[in-house]
Structures are given as C-alpha cells and as structure tokens.
Coordinates of C-alpha atoms in Angstrom, one line a residue:
Chain S
M1116 CA 219.5 91.1 38.6
R1117 CA 220.5 93.0 35.4
R1118 CA 223.6 90.9 34.9
L1119 CA 221.7 87.7 35.3
V1120 CA 219.4 88.4 32.3
P1121 CA 222.1 87.4 29.7
L1122 CA 222.9 84.3 31.7
L1123 CA 219.2 83.3 31.7
L1124 CA 219.0 83.9 28.0
C1125 CA 222.0 81.7 27.5
L1126 CA 220.3 79.0 29.6
A1127 CA 217.2 79.2 27.4
F1128 CA 219.3 79.2 24.2
L1129 CA 221.2 76.0 25.3
C1130 CA 217.9 74.3 26.0
L1131 CA 216.7 74.8 22.5
P1132 CA 218.7 72.3 20.4
A1133 CA 217.1 69.1 19.6
F1134 CA 218.2 66.4 22.0
A1135 CA 220.0 63.2 21.2
A1136 CA 218.4 60.9 18.6
L1137 CA 216.8 57.8 19.9
A1138 CA 218.8 54.6 19.5
E1139 CA 217.4 51.5 17.9
E1140 CA 214.7 50.1 20.1
P1141 CA 214.3 46.3 20.3
A1142 CA 210.8 45.0 20.9
L1143 CA 210.0 44.5 24.6
A1144 CA 207.5 42.4 26.5
I1145 CA 206.4 43.3 30.0
V1146 CA 206.1 39.9 31.7
M1147 CA 204.7 38.2 34.8
A1148 CA 204.6 34.6 35.8
S1149 CA 202.4 32.4 33.7
G1150 CA 199.4 31.1 35.5
T1151 CA 198.7 34.4 37.2
V1152 CA 195.7 36.4 36.1
P1153 CA 197.3 39.2 34.1
P1154 CA 196.3 42.6 35.3
R1155 CA 195.4 45.3 32.8
L1156 CA 198.3 47.6 32.6
G1157 CA 199.0 50.6 30.4
R1158 CA 202.2 52.5 30.0
E1159 CA 201.3 54.9 32.8
Q1160 CA 200.8 52.0 35.2
I1161 CA 204.1 50.5 34.1
A1162 CA 205.8 53.8 34.6
Q1163 CA 204.4 54.1 38.1
I1164 CA 205.4 50.5 39.0
F1165 CA 209.0 51.0 38.0
K1166 CA 209.2 54.3 39.9
H1167 CA 207.7 52.5 42.9
K1168 CA 204.8 54.9 42.9
K1169 CA 202.5 51.9 42.4
R1170 CA 203.4 49.2 44.9
Y1171 CA 200.4 47.0 45.2
W1172 CA 198.5 44.8 42.8
D1173 CA 194.7 45.0 42.8
D1174 CA 194.5 42.1 45.2
G1175 CA 196.6 43.9 47.8
S1176 CA 199.8 41.9 47.2
R1177 CA 203.1 43.7 46.9
I1178 CA 204.6 44.3 43.5
L1179 CA 208.3 43.3 42.9
A1180 CA 209.6 45.2 39.9
V1181 CA 212.8 43.8 38.3
N1182 CA 215.2 45.8 36.2
L1183 CA 218.1 45.0 33.9
P1184 CA 221.4 46.9 34.4
A1185 CA 221.5 50.5 33.3
S1186 CA 223.9 49.7 30.5
H1187 CA 221.7 46.9 29.0
P1188 CA 220.2 47.9 25.6
L1189 CA 216.8 46.6 26.7
R1190 CA 216.9 48.8 29.9
R1191 CA 217.7 51.8 27.8
S1192 CA 214.9 51.0 25.4
F1193 CA 212.5 50.4 28.2
T1194 CA 213.3 53.6 30.0
Q1195 CA 213.2 55.6 26.8
Q1196 CA 209.8 54.2 25.8
I1197 CA 208.2 54.4 29.2
Y1198 CA 209.7 57.6 30.5
G1199 CA 211.1 59.3 27.4
R1200 CA 214.5 59.4 29.1
N1201 CA 217.7 57.5 29.5
P1202 CA 218.4 55.5 32.7
E1203 CA 221.0 58.0 33.7
E1204 CA 218.4 60.7 33.7
L1205 CA 216.3 58.8 36.2
E1206 CA 219.2 58.8 38.7
D1207 CA 218.2 62.2 40.0
Y1208 CA 214.8 60.8 40.7
W1209 CA 216.3 57.8 42.6
R1210 CA 218.7 60.0 44.5
D1211 CA 215.7 62.0 45.8
Q1212 CA 213.8 58.8 46.6
Y1213 CA 216.7 57.5 48.6
F1214 CA 216.4 60.5 50.8
H1215 CA 212.9 59.0 51.7
G1216 CA 214.1 55.5 52.1
V1217 CA 213.0 54.2 48.7
L1218 CA 215.4 52.3 46.6
P1219 CA 215.4 51.6 42.8
P1220 CA 213.9 48.3 41.5
F1221 CA 216.0 45.1 42.0
V1222 CA 218.5 44.7 39.2
L1223 CA 219.3 41.3 37.6
G1224 CA 222.2 40.8 35.1
S1225 CA 220.4 39.0 32.2
E1226 CA 217.0 38.4 30.6
E1227 CA 217.1 34.8 31.6
A1228 CA 217.6 35.8 35.2
V1229 CA 214.6 38.1 34.9
I1230 CA 212.4 35.4 33.5
R1231 CA 213.5 32.9 36.2
L1232 CA 212.8 35.3 39.0
V1233 CA 209.5 36.5 37.5
A1234 CA 208.3 33.0 36.9
S1235 CA 209.0 31.8 40.4
T1236 CA 208.1 34.9 42.5
P1237 CA 204.5 35.9 43.1
G1238 CA 203.9 39.6 42.3
A1239 CA 207.1 40.0 40.3
I1240 CA 207.1 41.9 37.0
G1241 CA 209.9 42.5 34.5
Y1242 CA 210.7 43.1 30.9
V1243 CA 212.6 41.0 28.3
S1244 CA 213.0 41.0 24.6
I1245 CA 209.9 39.6 22.9
C1246 CA 212.1 37.0 21.3
N1247 CA 213.0 35.5 24.7
V1248 CA 209.4 35.1 25.9
D1249 CA 208.5 31.4 26.6
H1250 CA 205.9 29.3 28.5
R1251 CA 207.2 30.4 31.9
V1252 CA 205.8 34.0 31.6
N1253 CA 202.7 35.9 30.4
V1254 CA 203.1 39.0 28.4
L1255 CA 201.2 41.9 29.9
L1256 CA 202.2 44.6 27.5
R1257 CA 204.2 44.8 24.3
L1258 CA 206.4 47.8 23.6
D1259 CA 207.2 48.1 19.9
G1260 CA 210.7 48.2 18.7
S1261 CA 212.6 48.4 15.4
S1262 CA 214.5 45.2 15.6
S1263 CA 213.1 41.8 14.8
C1264 CA 213.8 38.3 16.3
P1265 CA 216.6 36.3 14.6
H1266 CA 215.2 33.3 12.8
Chain N
M446 CA 250.6 61.5 69.7
A447 CA 249.1 60.9 66.2
F448 CA 245.6 61.2 67.7
H449 CA 246.5 64.6 69.1
A450 CA 248.0 65.7 65.8
I451 CA 244.8 64.7 63.9
K452 CA 242.7 66.4 66.5
K453 CA 244.7 69.6 66.1
I454 CA 244.4 69.5 62.3
Y455 CA 240.6 69.0 62.6
R456 CA 240.4 72.2 64.7
Q457 CA 241.1 74.1 61.6
P458 CA 237.7 75.3 60.5
V459 CA 237.7 74.2 56.9
L460 CA 239.2 70.7 57.8
A461 CA 236.8 70.3 60.6
A462 CA 233.9 71.0 58.3
L463 CA 235.2 68.3 56.0
K464 CA 234.9 65.7 58.8
P465 CA 231.4 64.5 57.9
A466 CA 232.1 64.1 54.2
L467 CA 235.3 62.3 55.0
L468 CA 233.6 60.1 57.5
G469 CA 230.9 59.2 55.0
M470 CA 233.5 58.3 52.3
T471 CA 235.5 56.4 54.9
L472 CA 232.5 54.3 55.9
A473 CA 231.6 53.6 52.3
V474 CA 235.1 52.7 51.3
S475 CA 235.7 50.5 54.4
A476 CA 232.6 48.5 53.6
L477 CA 233.6 47.7 50.1
P478 CA 236.2 44.8 50.7
A479 CA 233.9 42.8 52.8
L480 CA 231.0 43.4 50.4
A481 CA 233.0 42.5 47.4
Q482 CA 233.1 38.9 48.6
Q483 CA 229.3 38.6 48.5
E484 CA 227.4 37.6 45.5
S485 CA 228.1 39.7 42.5
A486 CA 224.6 39.3 41.1
S487 CA 223.2 41.2 44.0
P488 CA 225.7 43.9 45.1
A489 CA 225.1 44.5 48.8
Y490 CA 226.4 48.1 48.8
V491 CA 226.1 50.9 46.3
L492 CA 227.2 54.3 47.3
G493 CA 224.0 56.3 47.7
E494 CA 221.8 53.3 48.4
G495 CA 222.7 52.6 52.0
L496 CA 223.7 49.3 53.6
E497 CA 221.5 46.6 54.9
L498 CA 222.5 45.6 58.5
G499 CA 223.0 41.9 58.1
H500 CA 219.8 40.2 57.0
T501 CA 217.7 42.2 59.4
G502 CA 215.9 44.3 56.7
V503 CA 217.1 47.4 58.4
R504 CA 219.1 49.7 56.2
V505 CA 221.4 52.5 57.2
G506 CA 222.5 55.4 55.0
G507 CA 222.8 59.1 55.1
Y508 CA 225.0 61.9 53.9
G509 CA 227.8 64.1 55.0
S510 CA 228.7 67.6 53.7
A511 CA 231.2 70.3 54.3
Q512 CA 230.4 73.8 53.4
W513 CA 232.7 76.8 53.2
Q514 CA 231.8 80.4 52.6
Q515 CA 233.6 83.8 52.4
M516 CA 231.3 86.7 52.3
D517 CA 232.6 90.2 51.5
Y518 CA 231.4 91.6 54.8
E519 CA 233.0 88.8 56.9
Q520 CA 236.6 89.0 58.0
T521 CA 237.2 85.3 58.1
P522 CA 235.7 82.4 56.1
A523 CA 233.1 80.3 57.8
S524 CA 232.5 76.6 57.5
V525 CA 229.6 74.4 58.4
S526 CA 229.4 70.6 58.4
H527 CA 226.4 68.2 58.4
F528 CA 226.3 64.6 59.2
S529 CA 223.0 63.0 58.7
L530 CA 222.2 59.4 59.3
F531 CA 219.1 57.5 58.0
L532 CA 217.8 54.3 59.4
W533 CA 214.8 52.6 57.8
S534 CA 213.1 49.3 57.4
D535 CA 210.1 47.8 55.7
I536 CA 208.2 45.8 58.3
G537 CA 206.2 43.4 56.3
P538 CA 204.5 44.6 53.1
R539 CA 202.6 47.6 54.6
L540 CA 204.5 49.0 57.5
K541 CA 207.7 51.1 57.2
F542 CA 209.8 52.8 59.8
F543 CA 212.1 55.7 58.9
T544 CA 214.3 58.1 60.9
E545 CA 216.9 60.7 60.2
W546 CA 219.3 62.2 62.7
D547 CA 221.2 65.3 61.8
N548 CA 224.3 66.6 63.4
Q549 CA 225.4 70.2 62.4
E550 CA 228.6 72.0 63.5
N551 CA 229.4 75.6 62.6
H552 CA 233.2 76.2 62.6
T553 CA 233.3 79.9 62.8
A554 CA 233.7 82.8 65.2
D555 CA 231.6 85.0 63.0
H556 CA 228.1 85.4 64.3
D557 CA 226.7 87.2 61.3
N558 CA 226.5 84.0 59.4
E559 CA 223.2 84.3 57.6
Y560 CA 223.8 81.7 54.9
E561 CA 223.5 78.9 57.4
R562 CA 221.6 78.4 60.5
E563 CA 223.1 79.8 63.6
G564 CA 224.3 77.7 66.6
S565 CA 227.6 76.1 67.0
R566 CA 226.7 72.4 67.3
F567 CA 223.5 70.5 67.7
L568 CA 222.0 67.1 67.1
S569 CA 218.4 67.0 66.0
V570 CA 215.8 64.5 64.8
E571 CA 214.9 65.6 61.3
R572 CA 212.5 62.8 60.8
L573 CA 211.0 59.9 62.8
Y574 CA 207.9 58.2 61.5
L575 CA 205.9 55.1 60.8
D576 CA 204.0 54.6 57.6
Y577 CA 201.2 52.2 57.1
S578 CA 200.0 51.7 53.5
F579 CA 196.4 50.6 53.1
S580 CA 196.9 50.8 49.3
D581 CA 198.7 53.0 46.7
N582 CA 195.9 55.5 47.2
L583 CA 196.3 55.8 51.0
T584 CA 199.3 55.6 53.3
L585 CA 199.0 57.0 56.9
R586 CA 202.2 58.5 58.4
A587 CA 202.6 59.3 62.1
G588 CA 205.6 61.0 63.6
K589 CA 208.0 63.8 62.6
F590 CA 208.3 64.3 58.8
L591 CA 209.4 67.0 56.3
T592 CA 206.9 69.8 55.9
P593 CA 205.2 69.1 52.6
I594 CA 205.5 72.7 51.3
G595 CA 207.1 73.2 47.9
R596 CA 209.5 70.8 46.3
W597 CA 212.9 71.9 47.6
N598 CA 212.1 71.1 51.2
Q599 CA 211.2 67.5 50.3
V600 CA 214.7 67.0 48.9
H601 CA 216.8 69.6 50.7
A602 CA 219.8 67.3 51.5
D603 CA 223.1 68.8 50.4
P604 CA 223.9 66.0 47.8
L605 CA 220.5 66.3 46.2
V606 CA 220.3 70.0 45.5
W607 CA 222.3 72.0 42.9
T608 CA 223.6 74.8 45.1
T609 CA 225.2 75.1 48.5
S610 CA 223.0 78.0 49.5
R611 CA 219.3 77.4 50.1
P612 CA 216.5 79.5 48.6
L613 CA 215.5 82.0 51.2
L614 CA 211.8 81.2 51.0
T615 CA 212.4 77.5 51.8
R616 CA 214.5 78.6 54.9
D617 CA 212.6 81.5 56.4
L618 CA 208.9 81.1 55.8
F619 CA 208.1 77.6 57.3
P620 CA 209.9 75.0 59.4
D621 CA 211.7 72.1 57.7
N622 CA 209.6 69.5 59.6
V623 CA 206.3 69.0 61.2
T624 CA 205.2 66.5 63.9
G625 CA 201.8 65.0 63.5
V626 CA 199.9 62.7 61.1
M627 CA 199.7 62.7 57.4
A628 CA 197.5 60.9 54.8
M629 CA 199.1 60.6 51.4
G630 CA 199.0 58.6 48.2
N631 CA 198.7 58.4 44.5
T632 CA 195.5 58.5 42.7
E633 CA 194.9 58.1 39.0
I634 CA 192.7 60.5 37.1
A635 CA 192.3 60.5 33.3
G636 CA 195.3 58.1 32.9
R637 CA 197.6 60.3 35.0
S638 CA 198.8 59.7 38.5
Y639 CA 198.5 62.5 41.0
E640 CA 200.2 62.6 44.4
Y641 CA 198.6 64.1 47.4
M642 CA 199.5 64.8 51.1
L643 CA 197.2 66.0 53.9
Y644 CA 198.7 66.6 57.3
H645 CA 197.8 67.8 60.8
S646 CA 200.1 68.8 63.6
T647 CA 199.4 69.7 67.2
G648 CA 202.9 71.1 67.6
S649 CA 204.9 68.9 70.0
Q650 CA 208.4 68.2 68.7
L651 CA 210.9 65.6 69.4
Q652 CA 214.6 66.7 69.7
P653 CA 213.9 69.9 67.6
D654 CA 216.4 71.8 65.7
P655 CA 217.1 74.8 68.0
T656 CA 217.3 77.2 65.0
Q657 CA 213.8 76.7 63.9
T658 CA 210.4 77.7 65.1
P659 CA 208.1 74.7 64.8
F660 CA 204.4 74.8 64.1
D661 CA 202.3 75.1 67.2
H662 CA 199.2 73.9 65.4
A663 CA 199.0 73.3 61.7
Y664 CA 197.1 71.6 58.9
G665 CA 197.8 71.6 55.2
G666 CA 198.1 69.7 52.0
R667 CA 200.1 69.3 48.9
L668 CA 199.1 68.1 45.4
V669 CA 201.6 67.1 42.8
L670 CA 200.4 67.1 39.2
P671 CA 202.6 65.6 36.4
L672 CA 202.2 67.3 33.1
G673 CA 203.8 65.0 30.6
D674 CA 207.0 63.0 31.2
T675 CA 209.2 66.0 32.0
L676 CA 207.1 68.6 33.8
Q677 CA 205.4 68.5 37.2
L678 CA 203.5 71.1 39.1
G679 CA 203.0 71.3 42.8
I680 CA 200.5 73.2 44.9
S681 CA 200.8 73.5 48.7
A682 CA 198.5 75.2 51.2
A683 CA 198.7 75.4 55.0
R684 CA 197.1 77.2 57.9
F685 CA 199.2 77.3 61.1
E686 CA 200.3 79.0 64.3
Q687 CA 203.9 79.4 65.0
N688 CA 205.0 80.7 68.4
P689 CA 208.6 82.0 68.5
G690 CA 208.6 81.8 72.3
R691 CA 207.5 85.3 73.3
P692 CA 205.3 88.0 71.9
G693 CA 207.2 90.6 69.9
P694 CA 207.0 92.8 66.9
F695 CA 206.8 89.8 64.5
W696 CA 204.3 87.7 66.4
N697 CA 201.1 88.3 68.3
H698 CA 199.4 85.9 70.7
G699 CA 196.7 84.0 68.8
E700 CA 198.1 85.0 65.4
F701 CA 197.7 82.4 62.7
K702 CA 199.0 82.3 59.2
R703 CA 197.8 81.0 55.8
L704 CA 200.3 79.9 53.3
L705 CA 199.9 79.2 49.6
A706 CA 202.7 77.9 47.5
M707 CA 203.2 76.8 43.9
D708 CA 206.2 75.0 42.4
F709 CA 207.2 73.5 39.1
M710 CA 210.0 71.5 37.7
W711 CA 211.0 70.6 34.2
A712 CA 213.9 68.3 33.5
K713 CA 215.3 66.6 30.5
H714 CA 218.7 65.4 29.2
G715 CA 220.5 67.1 32.1
Y716 CA 218.7 70.4 31.7
E717 CA 216.5 71.5 34.5
F718 CA 214.3 74.5 35.1
S719 CA 212.4 74.8 38.3
G720 CA 210.9 77.4 40.6
E721 CA 208.7 78.1 43.6
A722 CA 206.5 80.9 44.7
L723 CA 205.0 81.3 48.1
R724 CA 202.7 83.8 49.9
R725 CA 202.2 83.7 53.7
Q726 CA 199.4 85.9 55.0
S727 CA 198.9 86.7 58.7
S728 CA 195.8 87.2 60.8
A729 CA 197.7 90.1 62.4
G730 CA 197.5 92.2 59.2
A731 CA 199.1 92.9 55.9
D732 CA 202.3 94.2 57.4
H733 CA 202.9 90.7 58.9
S734 CA 202.5 89.0 55.5
E735 CA 205.4 87.7 53.5
H736 CA 206.0 86.4 50.0
G737 CA 208.9 85.1 48.0
N738 CA 209.8 83.2 44.9
F739 CA 212.8 81.8 43.0
V740 CA 213.5 80.3 39.6
Q741 CA 216.5 78.1 38.9
G742 CA 218.1 76.8 35.7
V743 CA 220.7 74.0 35.3
V744 CA 222.6 73.4 32.1
P745 CA 225.1 70.5 31.5
V746 CA 228.5 71.9 30.6
W747 CA 230.8 69.0 30.2
G748 CA 230.5 65.5 31.5
A749 CA 229.3 65.6 35.1
L750 CA 229.8 69.3 35.3
S751 CA 226.7 71.6 35.3
A752 CA 226.2 75.3 35.5
V753 CA 223.5 76.6 37.8
A754 CA 221.8 80.0 38.1
R755 CA 219.1 81.1 40.4
V756 CA 217.3 84.3 41.0
E757 CA 215.4 84.9 44.2
H758 CA 213.1 87.5 45.7
I759 CA 211.7 87.6 49.2
S760 CA 209.7 90.3 51.0
M761 CA 209.3 90.2 54.8
P762 CA 207.9 92.9 57.1
M763 CA 210.9 93.1 59.3
M764 CA 213.1 93.9 56.3
K765 CA 211.0 97.0 55.4
Q766 CA 211.9 96.2 51.7
S767 CA 212.5 93.3 49.4
L768 CA 215.7 91.2 49.3
Q769 CA 216.9 90.1 45.9
R770 CA 219.4 87.4 45.5
S771 CA 221.2 85.9 42.5
V772 CA 223.2 82.7 42.6
I773 CA 225.5 81.5 39.8
G774 CA 227.7 78.5 40.2
L775 CA 229.0 75.1 39.1
N776 CA 228.1 71.6 40.3
Y777 CA 230.3 68.6 39.6
R778 CA 228.4 65.4 40.3
Y779 CA 231.3 63.0 40.3
S780 CA 228.9 60.1 40.7
R781 CA 225.3 59.6 41.7
A782 CA 226.4 60.1 45.3
V783 CA 229.2 62.7 45.3
S784 CA 228.7 66.4 44.6
I785 CA 231.1 69.3 44.6
K786 CA 229.7 72.8 44.3
L787 CA 231.1 76.3 43.9
E788 CA 228.9 79.4 43.6
N789 CA 228.8 83.2 43.9
V790 CA 225.9 84.7 45.8
H791 CA 224.9 88.3 45.3
D792 CA 222.4 90.1 47.5
S793 CA 220.8 93.5 47.1
G794 CA 218.5 94.5 49.9
P795 CA 218.0 96.9 52.9
V796 CA 221.7 96.8 53.8
G797 CA 222.9 97.5 50.3
A798 CA 224.6 95.1 47.9
R799 CA 226.9 92.4 49.1
S800 CA 228.2 89.2 47.7
G801 CA 230.3 86.1 48.5
L802 CA 231.6 82.8 47.5
L803 CA 230.3 79.4 48.7
A804 CA 231.7 76.0 48.2
S805 CA 230.8 72.5 49.4
A806 CA 231.5 68.9 49.0
S807 CA 228.9 66.3 49.9
V808 CA 228.5 62.5 49.7
L809 CA 225.4 60.4 49.9
F810 CA 226.4 57.1 51.5

C-alpha cells in the first residue's frame, strides 16, 4: 500500500495539465427529412440519440442515427460539441456497448450521402455543415462553429 | 502427422491458453477477403463489431483471451483461456435476442490458483435473454443476464477491462449473472438522462458456471447518474438468498443478504479514474457480513500504451482479517479490439505478503 502512494500521486499529477486545445469547429446542422414534424431536441437528447440511449421518437418509431467517419472534421466537431470528447475517446463506450450487442451509429462517407439517406429514410437523423443544408432536409438544431460558409 | 504435431504444441499450457485468442484472430482475418469484395461504403466486418450472418439480421461476435500467471508461491506458471461467443438479433423495432456462451479452460496442474476460477474446463451460458422495448423509458428483459451490481461486472470481458486480474469484490461477493426478469430504461430528469434497472430472480439457472453460487431468490436495482460529460455515478442494491449447496460455517438455512454498492467513473482524454465500494450484510449476523472496495487509475503513456494502477481491499469473515491487494501494470490497446496486458499483483493478508506477474492477450472479434 505504502509503495503505491507515490504512484497514485503521479497519476493525479499527470491528470492535471490542461488537455489538448479544441480544433476549429465548423458550424453544424442536425437534420431530418423535410416534411417531417421536427421534434424538439436539445444537446442532451442529441447526445442520447448518437449513443443509442434514446432509440425511439415520440410517436414510437425507431430512430436511425447516421454518423460521418471518425476522421471527418465535422464528426470531430460534432463529437466535441455534443460530448466534449474526440471520436476516439468514445471508442471505449462503443467497445462496452458491443459487449451488450449494441453497435455504433451507421457511418456514411460524405455529407451528401448523409443528406440523401436522411431525406429518404423515415426516422433518420444526421448532421452536416450548415453550408450544405438544402430543401431536402429540416434543421433541428444548429451547433455553432468558428468557420463560415464560402460565398 | 501435421495435425498431431499441432496438437502436441497446443498441449503446452501457455500455447494452449492462446488458442481462443488465435482462433478469434483467425476467424477475423479469414473473413476479410470475402468481405473486401462487398460495398466499401458499408463495410460488413469491423474487428470488434461482429459479423452479420448473410442478410438474416443475426450477428455473431465474441472475444477470445489467453491469460498467463506466475505467482511467487506457485512452482509452475498457470494459464487460462476463454472463448466467448455472442449471437444477437433485433427482431423488428422492439424485440431483441442476445446470448453469450463462454468456454473456459485452465491449463495448469496447480490447484491453488486463486486468480482465476477453479475448474479445468467448462462451457457455460453467460447470458441468454429476450428484450422487449415499450419505449426508451421501459424495456423488459427475461432470461439470464449479467447481475447489475457495480460497473465492472457489466463490462467484465477481458478485452474491455484494463487489467488481467479482476477486482476481488466483483468476483467473490455476488454471482456474475442472474436468471429472471428485469425492467430497465432511461428517464430524463432536469435535462439529464438517468439509467435504471430493477430485477427479480427465482433462482433457476441455465447451464450455470460451476464455479459460481447463483442466487436462489433475489431482487435488486441499479441507478446510473451522469454528472457532466465525463463523470458517472452508480448505486446498486439487492436482497438475495444464495445457497452454496449445503449448510456450513459460511451459510445458514434461510439466511438472506442485503447488498449496497456504489461506483463511479471519470474518463477524459485517455485518463480514467474509477472505483467501487460494496457492503454485504447477512441476516445471520455481523460476522457473516463482508465489504470491499477498489479504486483504479489509468494514464496514457505513449500511443496506445497506458499505465494502470489499482488498490483493493476486501474483508470477509472466513479470512478473519482484511486482504489488501495492489495491482500495477501496462495495457497496450493495439486497436479498438486487441488488448495486451502485463501487471504485477501484490497481496497482503492472512497468509502474509505474496505477489506475482500476470499477462494476457485478448481480442474482441
């Protein structure tokens, strides 16, 4: 026990430094298909949806959350703003969930693919840059970012 | 000829223990070429996410692990292997089936192996249940499931935990699984989502693990409270009867126990600090009551390598005094699914001080 005290102090000391600075965060829009009645969602509900803790809409239909690849800047921004973490840090969570037969949200390779799937799939929800939102989707929530749309 | 040669090699304890991990990796690697031909936009197989059987909606996955240990009071090293297979399927939007079968083999002639369960080889049903979700607030589960006491037991699979050794309180004070019914769900209060579980068991067990004493009759609950993005607290309580088979010094007919446990976990940027404390009181009196606790810290060292330290304490009547354990080690998470661990375990208790080295390799496939 006595010899562990210095080790635990070291652990505490290593935890003290400030963590990595946040990268530039592009503005994000949480989207669903246009034509659907947009549910009222806050950040907590979005966090629950993308962790598969909230799986049903208020009408009882199943939610289909769609993610971008872990290396995508928007995914990183989304995860940072919603969970305060990087996508890699959520891997432990998904590893634990896998043990219970729960898989991470479906991943699509591009924002256009997200918009297409969300627009054509009832109950689907995703996120894209606010600059890429068009008539096919409704914006449920906007997450602020530091970058602006190119003119 | 070659078959016999391989069989002979596998009779070596350490290599035999590696079988499950090797088998898991082989399955994963052999699946890759066929899967590579499928659509790249939707990869069919990711190590650690299981494999869908055709387009049936049924997924198969699991983990394999090989453990090796050399304690200072043992003449020969011991090794243990696990091979665990999951099978699950969402049947429509509300119904889910899940099962886990676990095969364990101990490759050792030493019978004083306290760091792993005794028994040379057995196959057990770890979990087998059906879930029906009425809503996010209420899911009913029926079957055999992991006992919702503390956090460790919910994620005790070798690739998911930081150390090869398991905290004593999660091993000795309640069984890993329970057969019965459970209501569980998430509910939102003041903008925060809380998770609850309430269960009841009448004691019958399907293909039980022979090294564990299951509940005879139990009910209990667990509440998980998130405090911010990085910290969560858990509270578990249970009342149960547990019959080890015959009356003896540690069990009386009609004896029941009450258990209260608390756990916490803080995690950020690869750092992790967690702990559990548990008290089990017996209707047979204070000398039949036990308590224990542990705290564990994880610090990233370099890349995928992390340092782990844990301090444990457990007090049980049969020991006459407390057992203190300290664990210090390294964990290399090569990927999301592969984990290699090395640790030193030091005990000080009724039989004096003793220590040993444990190592393991595990893969989630």
